[in-house]
Coordinates of C-alpha atoms in Angstrom, one line a residue:
M1 CA 128.8 64.8 96.5
S2 CA 126.9 63.4 99.5
G3 CA 123.4 64.3 100.6
L4 CA 121.7 64.4 97.2
G5 CA 118.4 62.6 96.7
A6 CA 116.0 61.8 99.6
V7 CA 115.8 64.4 102.4
P8 CA 116.4 62.9 105.9
P9 CA 113.3 62.7 108.0
D10 CA 114.7 64.8 110.8
L11 CA 115.6 67.6 108.3
A12 CA 112.1 67.3 106.7
A13 CA 110.5 67.8 110.1
Q14 CA 112.6 70.9 110.8
V15 CA 111.8 72.4 107.4
S16 CA 108.1 71.9 108.1
A17 CA 108.5 73.7 111.5
F18 CA 110.6 76.5 109.8
T19 CA 107.9 77.1 107.1
A20 CA 105.2 77.3 109.9
R21 CA 107.4 79.9 111.7
L22 CA 107.6 82.0 108.6
R23 CA 103.9 81.8 108.1
D24 CA 102.8 82.5 111.7
R25 CA 105.3 85.2 112.5
H26 CA 105.6 87.1 109.3
G27 CA 102.5 86.3 107.2
F28 CA 104.4 84.4 104.4
L29 CA 101.9 82.8 102.0
I30 CA 103.1 79.2 102.7
G31 CA 101.0 76.1 102.8
P32 CA 101.5 72.4 102.3
G33 CA 102.2 72.8 98.7
E34 CA 105.1 75.3 99.3
T35 CA 106.5 73.1 102.1
A36 CA 106.5 70.1 99.7
D37 CA 108.2 72.2 97.0
A38 CA 110.9 73.2 99.6
L39 CA 111.5 69.5 100.4
R40 CA 111.8 68.7 96.7
A41 CA 114.3 71.5 96.3
L42 CA 116.4 70.2 99.1
G43 CA 116.4 66.8 97.4
A44 CA 118.2 68.4 94.5
V45 CA 121.1 70.0 96.6
D46 CA 123.7 68.8 99.0
V47 CA 122.0 69.1 102.5
L48 CA 125.5 69.2 104.1
A49 CA 126.3 72.5 102.3
R50 CA 124.9 75.5 104.1
R51 CA 124.8 77.7 101.0
E52 CA 122.9 75.2 99.0
V53 CA 120.3 74.5 101.7
R54 CA 119.8 78.2 102.3
G55 CA 119.6 79.0 98.6
A56 CA 117.1 76.2 97.9
L57 CA 114.8 77.2 100.7
R58 CA 115.2 80.9 99.9
A59 CA 114.2 80.5 96.2
V60 CA 111.0 78.6 97.1
L61 CA 109.8 80.4 100.2
S62 CA 110.6 84.0 99.5
A63 CA 108.5 86.1 97.1
S64 CA 109.8 89.7 97.5
P65 CA 112.8 91.6 98.7
E66 CA 111.2 92.3 102.0
Q67 CA 110.5 88.6 102.5
L68 CA 114.1 87.8 101.5
R69 CA 115.4 89.9 104.3
L70 CA 113.1 88.3 106.8
F71 CA 113.9 84.9 105.5
D72 CA 117.6 85.4 106.2
L73 CA 117.0 86.5 109.7
E74 CA 114.7 83.6 110.5
F75 CA 117.0 81.1 108.8
N76 CA 120.0 82.2 110.9
A77 CA 117.9 82.1 114.1
F78 CA 116.1 78.8 113.5
F79 CA 118.8 76.6 112.1
R80 CA 121.0 77.3 115.2
V81 CA 122.3 74.5 117.4
E82 CA 123.2 74.8 121.1
G83 CA 124.6 71.8 122.9
A84 CA 123.8 68.6 120.9
A85 CA 124.5 68.4 117.2
Q86 CA 121.6 68.7 114.8
P87 CA 120.4 65.3 113.5
K88 CA 121.5 64.5 110.0
L89 CA 122.6 68.2 109.5
P90 CA 125.6 69.9 111.0
P91 CA 125.2 73.4 112.3
L92 CA 124.6 75.7 109.4
L93 CA 126.3 78.6 111.3
P94 CA 129.5 78.7 113.4
E95 CA 128.5 77.6 117.0
T96 CA 128.9 80.2 119.7
K97 CA 127.9 80.1 123.3
T98 CA 125.2 82.3 124.6
P99 CA 126.7 85.2 126.6
G100 CA 126.2 85.0 130.4
R101 CA 126.0 81.2 130.6
E102 CA 128.3 79.1 132.7
E103 CA 130.8 77.2 130.7
Q104 CA 132.8 74.2 131.7
T105 CA 136.5 74.2 131.2
D106 CA 137.6 71.5 128.8
A107 CA 141.0 70.3 127.9
G108 CA 142.8 72.8 125.7
Q109 CA 140.6 75.7 126.8
S110 CA 141.8 78.7 128.8
P111 CA 140.7 78.7 132.5
P112 CA 138.3 81.4 133.6
P113 CA 140.1 84.7 134.5
G114 CA 140.8 85.4 138.1
P115 CA 139.6 88.4 140.0
G116 CA 141.0 91.6 138.6
Q117 CA 142.3 90.0 135.4
P118 CA 140.8 90.9 132.0
P119 CA 139.0 88.1 130.3
A120 CA 141.1 86.2 127.7
P121 CA 139.9 86.6 124.1
K122 CA 137.9 83.7 122.7
P123 CA 139.5 81.9 119.8
T124 CA 137.6 82.3 116.5
P125 CA 136.8 78.9 114.9
A126 CA 138.0 78.6 111.4
P127 CA 135.0 78.2 109.0
A128 CA 134.5 75.1 107.0
P129 CA 134.7 75.4 103.2
D130 CA 130.9 75.4 103.0
D131 CA 130.7 77.9 105.7
A132 CA 132.3 80.8 103.8
P133 CA 130.5 84.0 104.7
D134 CA 127.9 85.2 102.2
P135 CA 128.1 88.9 101.4
D136 CA 124.3 89.2 101.7
E137 CA 123.8 87.2 104.9
D138 CA 122.9 88.7 108.2
A139 CA 125.2 88.2 111.2
P140 CA 124.3 85.0 113.1
D141 CA 122.6 85.2 116.4
S142 CA 122.7 82.7 119.3
Q143 CA 119.1 81.3 119.1
A144 CA 118.0 77.8 119.4
P145 CA 115.6 76.1 116.9
G146 CA 112.0 77.0 117.5
Q147 CA 112.8 79.8 120.0
P148 CA 111.5 83.4 119.7
L149 CA 113.6 85.9 117.9
P150 CA 115.8 88.4 119.8
G151 CA 113.8 91.4 120.8
E152 CA 110.6 89.6 121.8
E153 CA 109.3 89.5 125.4
T154 CA 110.7 86.0 126.1
A155 CA 114.2 86.8 124.9
P156 CA 117.0 86.8 127.6
P157 CA 118.3 90.2 128.7
D158 CA 121.7 89.5 127.1
D159 CA 120.1 89.5 123.6
A160 CA 118.6 92.9 124.0
A161 CA 121.4 94.5 122.0
V162 CA 120.7 92.4 119.0
P163 CA 118.5 94.3 116.5
S164 CA 115.1 92.7 115.8
L165 CA 113.7 93.1 112.4
R166 CA 110.1 92.1 112.3
A167 CA 107.5 92.7 109.6
R168 CA 104.6 90.9 111.1
L169 CA 101.2 92.0 109.8
S170 CA 99.1 93.2 112.7
P171 CA 95.5 91.9 112.3
N172 CA 94.2 95.0 114.0
A173 CA 95.8 98.1 115.5
A174 CA 93.3 98.3 118.4
P175 CA 91.4 95.0 118.8
G176 CA 87.9 95.3 120.1
Q177 CA 87.8 99.1 119.8
A178 CA 85.4 101.1 117.7
V179 CA 86.5 103.2 114.7
Q180 CA 86.1 106.9 115.4
A181 CA 85.8 108.9 112.2
G182 CA 84.0 112.0 113.4
G183 CA 84.7 115.5 112.1
D184 CA 83.0 118.8 111.6
D185 CA 83.4 118.8 107.8
L186 CA 80.3 116.8 106.8
P187 CA 78.6 119.8 105.1
E188 CA 81.6 120.4 102.9
L189 CA 81.8 116.7 102.1
L190 CA 78.1 116.6 101.2
R191 CA 78.7 119.4 98.7
A192 CA 81.7 117.5 97.2
A193 CA 79.6 114.3 97.0
S194 CA 76.7 116.1 95.3
A195 CA 79.1 117.7 92.7
L196 CA 80.6 114.3 92.0
V197 CA 77.2 112.6 91.5
R198 CA 76.0 115.4 89.2
S199 CA 79.1 115.4 87.1
L200 CA 79.3 111.7 86.2
Q201 CA 77.9 110.6 82.9
L202 CA 78.6 107.0 82.4
G203 CA 75.8 105.1 80.7
R204 CA 72.4 105.9 79.1
A205 CA 69.0 104.3 79.7
R206 CA 67.7 101.8 77.2
R207 CA 64.2 103.2 76.9
L208 CA 63.4 106.4 75.2
K209 CA 62.0 109.1 77.4
P210 CA 60.6 112.6 76.8
Q211 CA 63.4 115.2 76.7
A212 CA 63.1 118.8 77.8
N213 CA 65.3 120.0 74.9
R214 CA 65.9 118.7 71.4
G215 CA 66.5 114.9 71.3
P216 CA 67.6 112.3 68.8
K217 CA 64.0 111.2 67.9
L218 CA 60.8 113.1 67.3
D219 CA 57.9 112.2 69.7
A220 CA 55.0 112.2 67.2
R221 CA 52.3 111.4 69.7
R222 CA 53.1 114.2 72.1
T223 CA 53.7 116.6 69.2
L224 CA 50.2 115.9 67.7
R225 CA 48.6 116.3 71.1
A226 CA 50.3 119.7 71.5
A227 CA 49.1 120.7 68.0
A228 CA 45.5 120.1 69.0
R229 CA 45.8 123.2 71.2
T230 CA 46.9 125.3 68.3
A231 CA 44.3 124.4 65.7
G232 CA 46.4 121.6 64.3
D233 CA 49.6 123.5 63.9
A234 CA 52.6 121.7 65.2
T235 CA 54.2 124.8 66.6
L236 CA 56.0 122.9 69.3
L237 CA 57.9 119.7 68.5
R238 CA 58.4 117.1 71.2
W239 CA 61.5 114.9 71.4
L240 CA 62.6 111.6 72.8
G241 CA 66.0 110.5 74.0
R242 CA 67.9 108.2 76.3
P243 CA 68.8 110.0 79.5
R244 CA 71.9 109.3 81.5
R245 CA 71.4 106.8 84.3
A246 CA 72.3 107.6 87.8
P247 CA 75.8 106.4 88.4
R248 CA 76.8 103.6 90.8
F249 CA 79.8 103.9 93.1
L250 CA 82.0 101.2 94.5
L251 CA 84.4 102.6 97.2
L252 CA 87.3 100.5 98.4
I253 CA 88.9 102.3 101.4
D254 CA 92.4 101.3 102.6
G255 CA 92.2 101.2 106.4
S256 CA 95.8 100.2 107.1
R257 CA 97.9 101.8 109.7
S258 CA 99.9 103.8 107.1
M259 CA 96.8 105.7 105.9
G260 CA 96.4 107.4 109.3
A261 CA 93.9 110.3 109.4
D262 CA 93.4 110.1 105.6
A263 CA 91.4 106.9 106.1
T264 CA 88.9 108.5 108.5
L265 CA 88.5 111.4 106.0
L266 CA 87.7 109.0 103.3
L267 CA 85.2 107.2 105.6
R268 CA 83.4 110.5 106.1
F269 CA 83.4 111.1 102.4
A270 CA 81.9 107.6 101.8
Q271 CA 79.2 108.5 104.3
A272 CA 78.5 111.8 102.5
L273 CA 78.3 110.0 99.2
H274 CA 76.0 107.5 100.6
L275 CA 73.7 110.2 101.8
R276 CA 73.6 111.7 98.3
S277 CA 73.1 108.5 96.4
R278 CA 71.7 105.1 97.4
R279 CA 73.6 103.4 94.6
V280 CA 76.8 103.2 96.7
E281 CA 78.8 100.2 97.9
V282 CA 81.6 100.7 100.4
Y283 CA 84.3 98.2 101.5
A284 CA 87.2 98.7 103.9
F285 CA 90.3 96.5 103.8
S286 CA 93.6 96.1 105.6
T287 CA 94.9 92.5 105.9
G288 CA 91.2 91.5 105.6
L289 CA 88.1 92.9 104.0
T290 CA 84.7 93.9 105.3
R291 CA 81.5 95.5 103.8
L292 CA 80.6 98.8 105.3
T293 CA 77.4 99.6 103.4
P294 CA 75.0 98.3 106.1
L295 CA 76.9 100.2 108.8
L296 CA 76.8 103.5 106.9
R297 CA 73.1 103.1 106.2
R298 CA 72.4 102.8 110.0
A299 CA 74.8 105.7 110.9
P300 CA 72.8 108.9 111.9
P301 CA 74.1 111.8 109.8
G302 CA 73.8 114.4 112.7
V303 CA 76.4 112.8 115.0
P304 CA 80.1 112.0 114.5
L305 CA 80.6 108.8 112.5
T306 CA 81.5 105.8 114.7
L307 CA 81.8 102.3 113.4
P308 CA 82.2 99.1 115.5
D309 CA 85.4 97.1 115.6
L310 CA 86.2 96.2 112.0
G311 CA 88.7 93.4 112.9
D312 CA 91.4 92.7 110.4
A313 CA 89.9 95.2 107.9
W314 CA 91.2 98.2 109.8
G315 CA 94.4 99.3 111.4
G316 CA 96.8 96.5 110.4
G317 CA 99.0 95.8 107.4
T318 CA 97.9 96.0 103.7
R319 CA 97.0 93.2 101.3
I320 CA 95.6 95.2 98.4
G321 CA 95.8 92.6 95.7
E322 CA 94.1 89.8 97.8
N323 CA 91.3 92.0 98.9
L324 CA 90.7 93.5 95.4
L325 CA 90.4 89.9 94.1
R326 CA 87.8 89.2 96.8
V327 CA 85.8 92.2 95.8
A328 CA 86.0 91.2 92.1
R329 CA 84.7 87.7 92.9
E330 CA 82.3 88.3 95.7
E331 CA 80.9 91.8 95.2
R332 CA 77.1 91.6 95.7
A333 CA 75.9 94.6 93.8
P334 CA 76.5 94.4 90.1
V335 CA 79.5 96.1 88.7
N336 CA 78.5 97.4 85.2
R337 CA 79.2 100.2 82.9
D338 CA 77.3 102.6 85.2
T339 CA 79.8 101.9 88.1
L340 CA 82.7 104.1 89.0
I341 CA 85.2 102.3 91.2
L342 CA 87.2 104.5 93.6
I343 CA 90.2 102.9 95.3
L344 CA 91.3 105.0 98.2
S345 CA 94.8 103.9 99.2
D346 CA 98.4 105.0 99.5
G347 CA 99.5 101.9 97.6
L348 CA 101.9 100.7 100.3
D349 CA 101.3 96.9 100.0
T350 CA 102.9 93.9 101.6
G351 CA 101.2 91.4 99.3
D352 CA 101.9 90.3 95.7
P353 CA 101.5 93.2 93.3
A354 CA 100.6 90.8 90.5
L355 CA 97.3 90.2 92.3
V356 CA 96.5 93.9 92.0
G357 CA 96.8 93.7 88.2
R358 CA 94.7 90.5 88.0
A359 CA 91.9 92.1 90.1
L360 CA 91.8 95.4 88.3
R361 CA 91.9 93.8 84.9
D362 CA 88.6 92.0 85.8
L363 CA 87.0 95.1 87.4
E364 CA 88.1 97.4 84.6
R365 CA 86.3 95.2 82.0
R366 CA 83.0 95.4 83.8
A367 CA 83.0 99.0 85.3
G368 CA 82.5 102.3 83.7
G369 CA 85.7 103.6 85.2
V370 CA 88.4 102.9 87.8
V371 CA 90.1 105.7 89.7
W372 CA 92.8 105.5 92.3
L373 CA 92.9 108.2 94.9
S374 CA 96.1 108.4 96.8
P375 CA 97.1 110.8 99.7
L376 CA 100.7 110.5 98.6
A377 CA 99.9 111.8 95.1
A378 CA 99.3 115.3 96.6
S379 CA 103.0 115.7 97.1
P380 CA 104.6 117.9 94.4
N381 CA 107.4 115.4 93.5
Y382 CA 105.2 112.3 93.8
R383 CA 106.0 109.4 91.4
P384 CA 103.9 106.2 91.2
V385 CA 106.7 103.9 92.3
Q386 CA 104.8 101.8 94.8
R387 CA 104.5 98.3 93.6
A388 CA 100.7 98.1 93.9
V389 CA 100.2 101.4 92.1
A390 CA 102.6 100.5 89.3
A391 CA 100.7 97.2 88.8
A392 CA 97.4 99.1 88.7
L393 CA 98.3 101.9 86.3
P394 CA 97.5 100.1 83.0
F395 CA 93.9 99.6 84.2
L396 CA 93.2 103.0 85.7
D397 CA 91.3 105.9 84.2
A398 CA 93.1 108.3 86.5
L399 CA 95.5 108.4 89.5
L400 CA 94.4 111.5 91.5
P401 CA 95.5 113.1 94.9
V402 CA 93.2 113.1 97.9
A403 CA 94.8 114.8 100.9
G404 CA 92.0 116.9 102.1
V405 CA 88.5 118.3 101.4
D406 CA 89.8 120.6 98.7
D407 CA 91.0 117.6 96.7
L408 CA 87.5 116.0 97.0
H409 CA 85.9 119.2 95.7
A410 CA 88.3 119.2 92.8
L411 CA 87.5 115.5 92.0
P412 CA 84.7 116.1 89.4
R413 CA 86.8 118.5 87.4
R414 CA 89.9 116.3 87.5
L415 CA 87.8 113.3 86.5
R416 CA 86.4 115.1 83.5
A417 CA 89.9 116.2 82.4
A418 CA 91.3 112.6 82.8
R419 CA 88.4 111.1 80.8
R420 CA 89.0 113.7 78.0
A421 CA 92.7 113.0 77.9

């Protein structure tokens, strides 16, 4: 079999351009290491066999079913030759002329139809042995290497009928615009936040302090002082105990486009919780991550909540695992046994779900509890089938619904029931 061993330089350059296309257009996590792996994989197959080339690149560069579908579309579009033959590599798909272009009549071809005559059918070229159609391959399109996919603004009008499948992660739904999270439900959210702060009992203080009721240790000094008022009789016993510490909160709000109005509701709840407790840290994430705590501290409570442009942390796609890992590694405030972590997300993720498990395994070891609040969980027939939620379940104390203010009021009761279970 020919083609095994070293990869031709021209093909190596095209593979590098192809990996850059996948990275820039669709957010594939591809760097120099993955490109080198793809070239090594091509060195082990026959580069003259379309199936082997496509399979080798597919195995190295695709990490999920969604990426496999996008890979097939881009492979068909990129490795497409019009005019001259591709150096060192024959066309990986049967060559067809772009509709609407003028074609020269060669020997053996049918002349162009005259006026009033129907066009003659074009002969279908017989595929080579290596060009047998794959059952899972998308239909080829007439696109030259390095050109935009059909459906983009620069595509010719004749390609408008070709469906365009694009899963590009938008860095921001409305670049340069402020985030409007106003609403008239702040009083209700303040009551829900107060109930949550009062209901949490995570850790106890190290030092013994006087207790209003009976405690684990007798306070002899205060008991004797009280006895001096009753002629030496210790009629009232004083006690010491370790009171519960005020809980900390770490809120991670999914600001992706799929969250819609639920994201702004959770922003207002984060503001209410911040007004009821100063031990609150708030982050927003989409394709990126940003810390909202300083912005919430400066937000006046009497006016609708408005935040400045949050960039790639709001209104785009979702990279839950990557951003949770950043929080686990870069969180400024300490995450300890007094901390309750609230992840406010629908779980629709475009990243690697394994990263979600890695991040939550670290956070769960350090925190007092990890709770996932999902708007989708409010549906009666909800099942945690999202990849990110399924990866997070082993490390969660509870997966609870949050589709409105009523669910936030019920949060303390549901948390107590989940911790007792």
